[in-house]
CSV table of C-alpha atoms (C1' of nucleotides) in Angstrom, one decimal:
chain,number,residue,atom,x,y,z
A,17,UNK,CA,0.0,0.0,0.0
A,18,UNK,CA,1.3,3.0,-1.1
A,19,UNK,CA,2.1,6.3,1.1
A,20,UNK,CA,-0.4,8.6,-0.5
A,21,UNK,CA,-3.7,5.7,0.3
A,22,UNK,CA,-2.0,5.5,3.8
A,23,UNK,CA,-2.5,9.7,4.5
A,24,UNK,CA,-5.7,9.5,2.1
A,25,UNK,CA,-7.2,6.8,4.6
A,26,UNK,CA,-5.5,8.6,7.6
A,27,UNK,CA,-7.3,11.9,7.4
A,28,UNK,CA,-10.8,9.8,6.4
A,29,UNK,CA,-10.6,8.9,10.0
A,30,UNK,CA,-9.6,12.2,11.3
A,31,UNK,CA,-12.4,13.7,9.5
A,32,UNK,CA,-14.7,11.0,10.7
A,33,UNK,CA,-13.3,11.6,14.4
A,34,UNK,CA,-13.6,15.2,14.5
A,35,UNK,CA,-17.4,15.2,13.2
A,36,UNK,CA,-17.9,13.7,16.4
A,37,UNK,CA,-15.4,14.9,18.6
A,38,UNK,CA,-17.2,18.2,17.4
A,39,UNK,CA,-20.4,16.6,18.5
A,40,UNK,CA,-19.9,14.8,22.0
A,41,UNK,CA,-15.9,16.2,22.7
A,42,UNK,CA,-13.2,14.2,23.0
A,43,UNK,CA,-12.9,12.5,26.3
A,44,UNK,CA,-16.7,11.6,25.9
A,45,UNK,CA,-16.5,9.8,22.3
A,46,UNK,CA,-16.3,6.6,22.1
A,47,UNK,CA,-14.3,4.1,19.8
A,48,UNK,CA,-17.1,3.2,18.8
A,49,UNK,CA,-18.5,6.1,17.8
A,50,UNK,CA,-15.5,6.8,15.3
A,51,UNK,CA,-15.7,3.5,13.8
A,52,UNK,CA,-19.7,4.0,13.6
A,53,UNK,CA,-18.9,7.5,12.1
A,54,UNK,CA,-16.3,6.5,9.8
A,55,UNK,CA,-17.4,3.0,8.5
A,56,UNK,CA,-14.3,1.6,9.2
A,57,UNK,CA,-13.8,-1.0,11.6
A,58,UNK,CA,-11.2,-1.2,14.7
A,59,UNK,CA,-8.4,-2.9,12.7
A,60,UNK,CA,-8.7,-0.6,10.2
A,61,UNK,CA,-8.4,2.6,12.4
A,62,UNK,CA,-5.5,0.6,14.7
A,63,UNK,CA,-3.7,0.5,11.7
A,64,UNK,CA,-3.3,3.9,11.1
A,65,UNK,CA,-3.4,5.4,14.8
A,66,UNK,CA,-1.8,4.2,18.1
A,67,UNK,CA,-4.9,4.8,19.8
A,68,UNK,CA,-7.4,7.2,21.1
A,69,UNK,CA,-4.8,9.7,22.2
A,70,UNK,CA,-3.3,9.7,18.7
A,71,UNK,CA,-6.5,10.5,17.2
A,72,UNK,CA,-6.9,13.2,19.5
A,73,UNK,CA,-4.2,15.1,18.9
A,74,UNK,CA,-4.2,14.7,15.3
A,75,UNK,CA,-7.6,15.9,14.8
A,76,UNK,CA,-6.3,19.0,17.4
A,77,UNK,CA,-3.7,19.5,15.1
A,78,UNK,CA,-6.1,19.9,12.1
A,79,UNK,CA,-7.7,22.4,13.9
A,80,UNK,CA,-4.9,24.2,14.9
A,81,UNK,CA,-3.3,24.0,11.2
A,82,UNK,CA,-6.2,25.1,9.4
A,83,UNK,CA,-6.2,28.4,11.2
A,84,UNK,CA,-2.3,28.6,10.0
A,85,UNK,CA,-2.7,27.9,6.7
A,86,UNK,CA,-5.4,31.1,6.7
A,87,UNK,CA,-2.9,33.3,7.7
A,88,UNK,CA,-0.8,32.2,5.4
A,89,UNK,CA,-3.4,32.7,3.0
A,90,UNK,CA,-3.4,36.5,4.1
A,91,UNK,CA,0.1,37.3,3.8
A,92,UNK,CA,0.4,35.8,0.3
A,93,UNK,CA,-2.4,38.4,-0.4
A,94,UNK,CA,-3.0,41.8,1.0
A,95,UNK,CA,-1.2,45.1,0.2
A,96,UNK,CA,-1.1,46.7,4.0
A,97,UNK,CA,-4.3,47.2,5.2
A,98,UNK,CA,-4.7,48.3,8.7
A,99,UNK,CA,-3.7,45.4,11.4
A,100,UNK,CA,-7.6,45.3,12.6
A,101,UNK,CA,-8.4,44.2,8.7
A,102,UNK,CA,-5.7,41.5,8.9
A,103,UNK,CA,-7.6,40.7,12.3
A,104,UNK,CA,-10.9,40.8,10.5
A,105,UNK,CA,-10.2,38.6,7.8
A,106,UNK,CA,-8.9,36.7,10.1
A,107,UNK,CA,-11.6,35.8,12.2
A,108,UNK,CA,-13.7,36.1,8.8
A,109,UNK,CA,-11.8,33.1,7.3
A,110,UNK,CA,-12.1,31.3,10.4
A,111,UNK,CA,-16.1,31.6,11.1
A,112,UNK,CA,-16.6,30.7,7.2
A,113,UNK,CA,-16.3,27.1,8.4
A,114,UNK,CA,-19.1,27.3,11.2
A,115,UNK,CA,-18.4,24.7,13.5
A,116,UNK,CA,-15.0,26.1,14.2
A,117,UNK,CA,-14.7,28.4,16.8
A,118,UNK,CA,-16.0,25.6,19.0
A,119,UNK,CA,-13.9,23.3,17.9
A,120,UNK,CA,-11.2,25.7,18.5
A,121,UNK,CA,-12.5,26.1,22.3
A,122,UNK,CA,-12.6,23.3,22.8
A,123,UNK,CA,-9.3,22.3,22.1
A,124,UNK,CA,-7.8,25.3,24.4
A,125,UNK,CA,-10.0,23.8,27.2
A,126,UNK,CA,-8.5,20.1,26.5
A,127,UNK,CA,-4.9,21.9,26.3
A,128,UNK,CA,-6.0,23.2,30.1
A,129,UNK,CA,-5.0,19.5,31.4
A,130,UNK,CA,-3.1,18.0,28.5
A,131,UNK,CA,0.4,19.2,28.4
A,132,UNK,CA,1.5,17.7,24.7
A,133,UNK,CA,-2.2,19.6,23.7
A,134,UNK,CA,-1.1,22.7,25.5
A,135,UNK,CA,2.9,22.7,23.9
A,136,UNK,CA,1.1,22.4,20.5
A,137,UNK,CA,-1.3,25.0,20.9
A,138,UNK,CA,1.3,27.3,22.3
A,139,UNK,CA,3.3,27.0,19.4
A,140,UNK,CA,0.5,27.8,17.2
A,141,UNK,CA,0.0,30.8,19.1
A,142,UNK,CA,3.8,32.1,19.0
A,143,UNK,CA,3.6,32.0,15.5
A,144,UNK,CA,0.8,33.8,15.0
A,145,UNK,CA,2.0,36.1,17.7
A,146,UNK,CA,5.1,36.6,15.7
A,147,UNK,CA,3.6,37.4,12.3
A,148,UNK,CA,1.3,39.9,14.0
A,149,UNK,CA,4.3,41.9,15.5
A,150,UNK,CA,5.9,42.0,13.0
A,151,UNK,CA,3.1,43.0,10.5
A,152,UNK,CA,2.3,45.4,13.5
A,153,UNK,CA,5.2,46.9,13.1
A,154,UNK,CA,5.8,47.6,9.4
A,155,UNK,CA,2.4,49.1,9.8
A,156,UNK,CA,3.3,51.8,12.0
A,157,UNK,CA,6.9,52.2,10.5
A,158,UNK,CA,5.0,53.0,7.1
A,159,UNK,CA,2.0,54.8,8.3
A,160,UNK,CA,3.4,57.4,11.6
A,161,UNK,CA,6.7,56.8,9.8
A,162,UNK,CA,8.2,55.1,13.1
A,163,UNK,CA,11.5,54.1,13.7
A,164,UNK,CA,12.3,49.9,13.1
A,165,UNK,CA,12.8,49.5,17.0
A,166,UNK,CA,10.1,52.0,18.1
A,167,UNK,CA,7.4,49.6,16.1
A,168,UNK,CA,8.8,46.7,17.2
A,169,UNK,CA,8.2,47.6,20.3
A,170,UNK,CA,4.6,48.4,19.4
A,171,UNK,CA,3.9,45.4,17.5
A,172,UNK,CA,5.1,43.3,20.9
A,173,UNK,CA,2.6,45.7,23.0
A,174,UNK,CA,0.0,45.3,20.8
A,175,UNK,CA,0.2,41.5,18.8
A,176,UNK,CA,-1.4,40.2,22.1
A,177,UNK,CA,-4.3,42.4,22.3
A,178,UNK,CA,-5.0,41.8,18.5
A,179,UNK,CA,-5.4,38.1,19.1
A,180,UNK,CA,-7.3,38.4,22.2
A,181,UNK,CA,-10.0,39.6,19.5
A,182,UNK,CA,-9.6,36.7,18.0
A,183,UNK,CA,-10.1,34.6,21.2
A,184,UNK,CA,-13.3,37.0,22.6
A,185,UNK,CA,-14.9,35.9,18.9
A,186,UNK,CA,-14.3,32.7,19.8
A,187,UNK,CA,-15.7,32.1,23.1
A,188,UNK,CA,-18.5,34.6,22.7
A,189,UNK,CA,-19.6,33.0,19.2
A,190,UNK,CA,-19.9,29.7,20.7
A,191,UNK,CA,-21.4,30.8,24.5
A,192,UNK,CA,-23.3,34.0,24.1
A,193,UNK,CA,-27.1,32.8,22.6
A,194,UNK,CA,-27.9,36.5,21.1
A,195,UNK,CA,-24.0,36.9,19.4
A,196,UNK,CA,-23.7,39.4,16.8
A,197,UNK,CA,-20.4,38.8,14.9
A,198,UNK,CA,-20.7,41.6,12.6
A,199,UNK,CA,-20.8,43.9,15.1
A,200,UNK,CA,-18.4,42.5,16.7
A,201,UNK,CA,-16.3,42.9,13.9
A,202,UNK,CA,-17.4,46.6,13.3
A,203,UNK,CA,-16.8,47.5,17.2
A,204,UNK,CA,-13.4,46.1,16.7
A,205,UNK,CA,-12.3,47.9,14.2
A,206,UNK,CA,-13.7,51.4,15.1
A,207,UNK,CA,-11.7,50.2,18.4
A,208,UNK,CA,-8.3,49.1,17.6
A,209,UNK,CA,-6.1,51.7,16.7
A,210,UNK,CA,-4.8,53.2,13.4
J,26,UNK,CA,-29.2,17.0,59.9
J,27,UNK,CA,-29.2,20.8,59.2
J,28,UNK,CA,-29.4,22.8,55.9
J,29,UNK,CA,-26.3,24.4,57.0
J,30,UNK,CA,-24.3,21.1,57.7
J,31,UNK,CA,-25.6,19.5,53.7
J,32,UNK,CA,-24.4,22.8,52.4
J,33,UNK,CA,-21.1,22.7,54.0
J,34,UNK,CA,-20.9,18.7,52.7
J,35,UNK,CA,-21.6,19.9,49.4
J,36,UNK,CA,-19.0,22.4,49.2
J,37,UNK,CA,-16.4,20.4,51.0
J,38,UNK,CA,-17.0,17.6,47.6
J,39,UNK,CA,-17.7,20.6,45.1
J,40,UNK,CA,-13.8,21.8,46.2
J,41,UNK,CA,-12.5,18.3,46.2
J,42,UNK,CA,-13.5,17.7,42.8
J,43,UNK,CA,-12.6,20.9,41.4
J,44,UNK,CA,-9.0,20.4,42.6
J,45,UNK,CA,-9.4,16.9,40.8
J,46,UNK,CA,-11.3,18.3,37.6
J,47,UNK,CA,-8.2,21.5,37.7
J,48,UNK,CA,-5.7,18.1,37.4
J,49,UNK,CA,-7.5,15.6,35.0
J,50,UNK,CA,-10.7,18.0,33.6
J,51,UNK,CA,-13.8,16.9,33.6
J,52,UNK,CA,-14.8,13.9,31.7
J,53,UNK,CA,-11.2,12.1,32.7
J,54,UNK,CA,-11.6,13.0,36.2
J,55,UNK,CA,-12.8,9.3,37.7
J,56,UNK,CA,-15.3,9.3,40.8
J,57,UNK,CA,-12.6,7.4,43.0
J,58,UNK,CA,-10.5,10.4,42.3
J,59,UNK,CA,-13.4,12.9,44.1
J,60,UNK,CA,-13.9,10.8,46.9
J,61,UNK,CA,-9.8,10.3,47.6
J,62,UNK,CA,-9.5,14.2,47.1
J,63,UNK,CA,-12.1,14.6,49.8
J,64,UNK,CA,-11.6,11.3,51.4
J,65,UNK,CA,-15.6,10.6,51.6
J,66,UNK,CA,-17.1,7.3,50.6
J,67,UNK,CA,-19.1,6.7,47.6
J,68,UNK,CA,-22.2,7.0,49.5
J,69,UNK,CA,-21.5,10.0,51.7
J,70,UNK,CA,-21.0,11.7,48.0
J,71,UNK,CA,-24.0,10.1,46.3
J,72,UNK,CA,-26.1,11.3,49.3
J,73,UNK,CA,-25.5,15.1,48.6
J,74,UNK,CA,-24.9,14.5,44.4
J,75,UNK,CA,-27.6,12.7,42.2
J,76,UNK,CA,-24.5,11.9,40.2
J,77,UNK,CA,-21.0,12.9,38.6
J,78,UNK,CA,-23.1,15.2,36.0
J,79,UNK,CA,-24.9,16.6,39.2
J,80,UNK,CA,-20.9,17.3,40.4
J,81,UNK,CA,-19.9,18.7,37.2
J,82,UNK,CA,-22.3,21.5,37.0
J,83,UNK,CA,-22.1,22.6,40.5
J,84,UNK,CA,-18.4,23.0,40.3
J,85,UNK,CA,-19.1,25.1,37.1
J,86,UNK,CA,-21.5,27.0,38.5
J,87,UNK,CA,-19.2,27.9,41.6
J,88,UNK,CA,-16.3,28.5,39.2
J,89,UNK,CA,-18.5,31.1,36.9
J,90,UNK,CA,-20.1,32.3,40.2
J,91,UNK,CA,-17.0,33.4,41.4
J,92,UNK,CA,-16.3,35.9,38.3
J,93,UNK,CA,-19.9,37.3,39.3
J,94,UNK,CA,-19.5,37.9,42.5
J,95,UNK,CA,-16.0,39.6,41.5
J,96,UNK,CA,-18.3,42.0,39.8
J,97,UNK,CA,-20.6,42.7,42.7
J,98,UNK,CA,-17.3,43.4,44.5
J,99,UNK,CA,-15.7,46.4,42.1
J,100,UNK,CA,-19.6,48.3,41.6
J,101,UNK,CA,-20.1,48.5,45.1
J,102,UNK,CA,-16.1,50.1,45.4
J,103,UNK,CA,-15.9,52.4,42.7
J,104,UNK,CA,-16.1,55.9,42.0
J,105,UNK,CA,-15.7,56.0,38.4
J,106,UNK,CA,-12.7,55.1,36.7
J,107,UNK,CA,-12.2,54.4,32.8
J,108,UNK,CA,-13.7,51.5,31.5
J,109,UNK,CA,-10.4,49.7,30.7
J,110,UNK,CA,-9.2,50.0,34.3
J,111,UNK,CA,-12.7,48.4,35.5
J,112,UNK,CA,-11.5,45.1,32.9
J,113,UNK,CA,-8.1,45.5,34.7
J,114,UNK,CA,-9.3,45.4,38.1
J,115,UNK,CA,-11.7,42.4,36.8
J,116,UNK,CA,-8.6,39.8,35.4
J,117,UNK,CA,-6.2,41.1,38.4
J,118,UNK,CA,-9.2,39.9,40.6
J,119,UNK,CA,-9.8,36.9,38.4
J,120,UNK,CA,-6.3,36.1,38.3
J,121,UNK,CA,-5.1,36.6,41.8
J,122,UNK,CA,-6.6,32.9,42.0
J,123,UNK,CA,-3.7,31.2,39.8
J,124,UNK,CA,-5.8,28.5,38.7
J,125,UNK,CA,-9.2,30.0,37.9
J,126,UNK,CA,-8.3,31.4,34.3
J,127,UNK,CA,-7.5,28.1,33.1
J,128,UNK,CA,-10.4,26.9,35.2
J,129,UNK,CA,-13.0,29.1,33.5
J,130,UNK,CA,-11.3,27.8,29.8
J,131,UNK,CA,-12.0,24.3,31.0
J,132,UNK,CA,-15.4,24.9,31.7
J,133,UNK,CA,-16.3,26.5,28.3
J,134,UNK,CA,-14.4,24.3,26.4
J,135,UNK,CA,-16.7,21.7,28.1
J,136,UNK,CA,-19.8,23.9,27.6
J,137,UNK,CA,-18.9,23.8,23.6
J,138,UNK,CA,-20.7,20.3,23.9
J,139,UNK,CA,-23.0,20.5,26.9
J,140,UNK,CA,-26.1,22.3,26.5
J,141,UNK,CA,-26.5,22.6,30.2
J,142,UNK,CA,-23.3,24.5,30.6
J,143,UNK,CA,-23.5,26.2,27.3
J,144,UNK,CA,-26.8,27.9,29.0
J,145,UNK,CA,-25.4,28.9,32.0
J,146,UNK,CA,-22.3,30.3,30.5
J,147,UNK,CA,-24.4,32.7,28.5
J,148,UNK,CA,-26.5,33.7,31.7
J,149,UNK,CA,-23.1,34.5,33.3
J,150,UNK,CA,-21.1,36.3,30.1
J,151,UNK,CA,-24.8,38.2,29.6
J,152,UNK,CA,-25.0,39.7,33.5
J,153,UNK,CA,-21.0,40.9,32.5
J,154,UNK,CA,-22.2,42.6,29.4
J,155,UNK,CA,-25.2,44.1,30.8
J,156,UNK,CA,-22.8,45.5,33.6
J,157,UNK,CA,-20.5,46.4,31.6
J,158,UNK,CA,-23.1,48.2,29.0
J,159,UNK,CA,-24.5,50.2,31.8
J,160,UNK,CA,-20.8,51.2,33.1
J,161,UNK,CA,-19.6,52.1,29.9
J,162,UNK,CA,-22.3,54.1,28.8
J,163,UNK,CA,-22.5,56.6,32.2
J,164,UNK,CA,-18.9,56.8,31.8
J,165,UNK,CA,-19.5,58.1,28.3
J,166,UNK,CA,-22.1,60.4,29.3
J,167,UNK,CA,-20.3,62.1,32.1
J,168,UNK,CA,-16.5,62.2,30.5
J,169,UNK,CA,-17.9,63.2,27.1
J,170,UNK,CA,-21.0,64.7,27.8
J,171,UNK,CA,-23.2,62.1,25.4
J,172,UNK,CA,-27.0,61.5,25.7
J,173,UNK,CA,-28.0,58.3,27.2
J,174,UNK,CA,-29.2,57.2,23.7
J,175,UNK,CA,-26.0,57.9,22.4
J,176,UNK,CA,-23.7,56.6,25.0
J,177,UNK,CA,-26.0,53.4,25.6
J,178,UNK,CA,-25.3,52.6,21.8
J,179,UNK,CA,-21.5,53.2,22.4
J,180,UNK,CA,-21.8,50.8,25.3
J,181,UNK,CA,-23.6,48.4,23.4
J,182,UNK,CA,-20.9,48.3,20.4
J,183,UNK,CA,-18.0,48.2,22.9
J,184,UNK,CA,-18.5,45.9,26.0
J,185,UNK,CA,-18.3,42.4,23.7
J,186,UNK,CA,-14.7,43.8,23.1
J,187,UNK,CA,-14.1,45.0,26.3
J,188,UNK,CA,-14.8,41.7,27.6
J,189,UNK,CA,-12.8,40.2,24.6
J,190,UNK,CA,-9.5,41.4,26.7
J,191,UNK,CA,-10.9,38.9,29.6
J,192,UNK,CA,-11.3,35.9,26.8
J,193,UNK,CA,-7.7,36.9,25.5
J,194,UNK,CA,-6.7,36.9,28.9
J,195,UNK,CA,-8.0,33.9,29.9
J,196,UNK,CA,-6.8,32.0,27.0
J,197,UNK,CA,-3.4,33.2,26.6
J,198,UNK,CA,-2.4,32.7,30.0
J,199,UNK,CA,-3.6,29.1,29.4
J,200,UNK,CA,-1.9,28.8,26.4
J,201,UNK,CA,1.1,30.5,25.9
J,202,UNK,CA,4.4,29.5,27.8
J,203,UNK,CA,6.0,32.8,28.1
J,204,UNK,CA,3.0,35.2,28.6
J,205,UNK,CA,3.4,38.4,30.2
J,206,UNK,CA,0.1,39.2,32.1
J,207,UNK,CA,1.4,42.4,33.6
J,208,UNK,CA,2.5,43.7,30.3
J,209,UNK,CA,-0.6,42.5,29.0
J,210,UNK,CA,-2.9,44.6,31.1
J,211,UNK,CA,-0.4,47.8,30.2
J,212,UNK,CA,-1.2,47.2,26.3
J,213,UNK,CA,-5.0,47.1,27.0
J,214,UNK,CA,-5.2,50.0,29.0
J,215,UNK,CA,-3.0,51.9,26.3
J,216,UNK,CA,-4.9,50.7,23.8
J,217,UNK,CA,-8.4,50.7,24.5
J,218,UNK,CA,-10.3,54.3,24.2
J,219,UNK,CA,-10.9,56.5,26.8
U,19,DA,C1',-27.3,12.2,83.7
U,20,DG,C1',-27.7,7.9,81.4
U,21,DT,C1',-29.7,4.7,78.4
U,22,DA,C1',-32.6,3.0,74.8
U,23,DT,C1',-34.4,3.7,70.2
U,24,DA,C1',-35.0,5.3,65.8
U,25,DA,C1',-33.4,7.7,61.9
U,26,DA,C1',-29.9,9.4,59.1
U,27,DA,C1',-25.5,9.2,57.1
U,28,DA,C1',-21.4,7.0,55.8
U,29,DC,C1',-18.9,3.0,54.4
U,30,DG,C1',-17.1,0.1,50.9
U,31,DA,C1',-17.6,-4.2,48.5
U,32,DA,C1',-20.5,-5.9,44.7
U,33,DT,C1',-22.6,-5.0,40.2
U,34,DG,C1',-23.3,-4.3,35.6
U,35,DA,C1',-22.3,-1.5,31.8
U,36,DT,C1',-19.0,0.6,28.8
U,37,DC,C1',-14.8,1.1,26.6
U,38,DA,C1',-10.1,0.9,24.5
U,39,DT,C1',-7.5,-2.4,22.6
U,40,DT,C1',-6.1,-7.0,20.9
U,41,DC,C1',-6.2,-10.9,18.1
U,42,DT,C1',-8.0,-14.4,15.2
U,43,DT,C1',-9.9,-15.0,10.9
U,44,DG,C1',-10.8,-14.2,6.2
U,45,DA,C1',-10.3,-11.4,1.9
U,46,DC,C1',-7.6,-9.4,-1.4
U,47,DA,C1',-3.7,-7.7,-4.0
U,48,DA,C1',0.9,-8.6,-5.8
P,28,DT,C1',1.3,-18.2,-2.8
P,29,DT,C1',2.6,-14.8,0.4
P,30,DG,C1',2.2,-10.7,2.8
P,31,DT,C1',-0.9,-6.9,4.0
P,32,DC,C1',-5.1,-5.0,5.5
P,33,DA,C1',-9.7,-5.0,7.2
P,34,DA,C1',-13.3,-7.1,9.9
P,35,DG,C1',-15.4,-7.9,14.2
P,36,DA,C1',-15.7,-10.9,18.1
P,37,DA,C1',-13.3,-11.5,22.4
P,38,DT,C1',-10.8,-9.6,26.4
P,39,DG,C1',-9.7,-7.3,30.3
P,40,DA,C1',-9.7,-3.1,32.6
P,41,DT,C1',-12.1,0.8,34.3
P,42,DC,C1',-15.9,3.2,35.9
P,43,DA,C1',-20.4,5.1,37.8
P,44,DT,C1',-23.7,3.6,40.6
P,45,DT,C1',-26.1,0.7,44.0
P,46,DC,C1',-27.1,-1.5,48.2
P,47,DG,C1',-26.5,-4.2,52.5
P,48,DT,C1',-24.2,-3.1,56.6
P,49,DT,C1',-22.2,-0.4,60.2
P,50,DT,C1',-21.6,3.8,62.5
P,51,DT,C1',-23.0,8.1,64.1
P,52,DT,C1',-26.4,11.4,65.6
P,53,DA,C1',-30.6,13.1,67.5
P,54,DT,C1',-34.4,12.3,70.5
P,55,DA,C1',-37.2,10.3,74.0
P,56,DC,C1',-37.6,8.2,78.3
P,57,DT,C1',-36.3,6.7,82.9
DNA sequence: AGTATAAAAACGAATGATCATTCTTGACAA
DNA sequence: TTGTCAAGAATGATCATTCGTTTTTATACT
């Protein structure tokens, strides 16, 4: 069996497992429920995953990844819009797939006890962090005509806050019953500064 | 037996187990583990809990609860500071209890798939915005000499994001291995209007 | 006060269900 | 024919919950 069936059958799994890790979370889905949800049987998912714990944190992975990949997707694309755009399209990309900002919760809350979940998720976070200050920071050295180390220093203040927008839509999209995230959006960026 | 002495049982197994779900979270955390934390028996706990559910929503309730009465604590203090100091004085409060922010990320990460919990979390985050609505919008009117209409509909576009630097918080203290909380609060209070 | 009695509460071993994982068996591709 | 993969029943461990028993507590009575 070649590589490419072995990764093609690997991520039919993950898919399978996340629909219902997305559905019941992870410590509470079964086995079962995977196999149920994917059609395959035990053998079939033993052969591709060391166990439960495997398919946990590669599904938390996918999760994490995706949102990479959409950044990525940004600085491949944009001019130099204002840092609350990048942090707009952000969030914009991410709520296009509807069930994530849950998922995305719900992995943070799973990294709250699980170290390896908690090391991966940090990373994911630096490097956002990172490409934040520094787009922060050619911002301001282009637009108030700062100084390299002056915006720097800006871009470290301020990358945090930036995300934490990020991390209010995703709690409040997935716990507050009446959210607006349009407004949201809107308050932000009449917010954040320019 | 008394009220007073069930209550006091209840809250000597609601602590127990939240030192066990802080460790293990929620679903992993085993009913053997509650009753060696608290060093009941199984029936002493099943007298004052229908079951582990019954456990698991108190001790989110209490945790949530304790953000409240946080709350309750800075209106009656105040004279009338900027909005972004009241968010300080709410995550210093919040985190001068070292394990409640990832506490609180636990329990909505959980409430992503429990209905229950999902429900009570948006009674809790709506009784912050409504606070913070109300606080936001005298503020308004007094500093900047707005109508109540006016200022209400500032306080209704800003307190989601206001209360977005609470979600950041909570998450990225969680999360991230070298974060900075003081520096943290600095960058919110330079950033956010005033 | 001291003792008997009844009720409540706690104990902890037993139970039955659930679950992750293994392993034997059969099918299929090379 | 041989080696790989999938199937799915079997296994053994874990877990929440129950329940028969013992202990403690409150109360009534002498």
């Amino acid at each position: 069996m070649t590589d490419e069936y072995r990764s093609a059958r690997r991520a039919e799994i993950a898919e399978a497992a996340q629909a219902a890790f997305r559905r019941k979370g992870f410590q509470a889905t079964s086995m079962a429920e995977i196999m149920a949800e994917s059609g395959l049987s035990a053998g079939a998912i033993y052969n591709q995953y060391k166990g439960k714990a495997d398919i946990v944190h590669d599904v938390a992975n996918r999760i994490s990844r995706q949102r990479l990949d959409e950044l990525d997707e940004l600085k491949a694309q944009n001019p130099l819009p204002a840092p609350s755009a990048v942090v707009r399209a952000l969030i914009t990309a991410m709520a296009s797939d509807l069930t994530a900002p849950a998922q995305l919760l719900q992995v943070w809350g799973e990294a709250a006890t699980d170290p390896d979940l908690a090391e991966m998720c940090g990373k994911v976070y630096l490097t956002m962090r990172q490409a934040h200050i520094e787009y922060i920071s050619l911002w301001h050295q282009r637009e108030h005509g700062l100084s390299p180390e002056e915006a720097d220093a800006v871009g470290v203040a301020q990358a945090p806050l930036f995300l934490s927008a990020v991390h209010g839509y995703v709690v409040q999209s997935t716990i507050v019953p009446d959210f607006d995230g349009a407004a949201y959006l809107d308050a932000m960026e009449a917010l954040l500064p320019r």
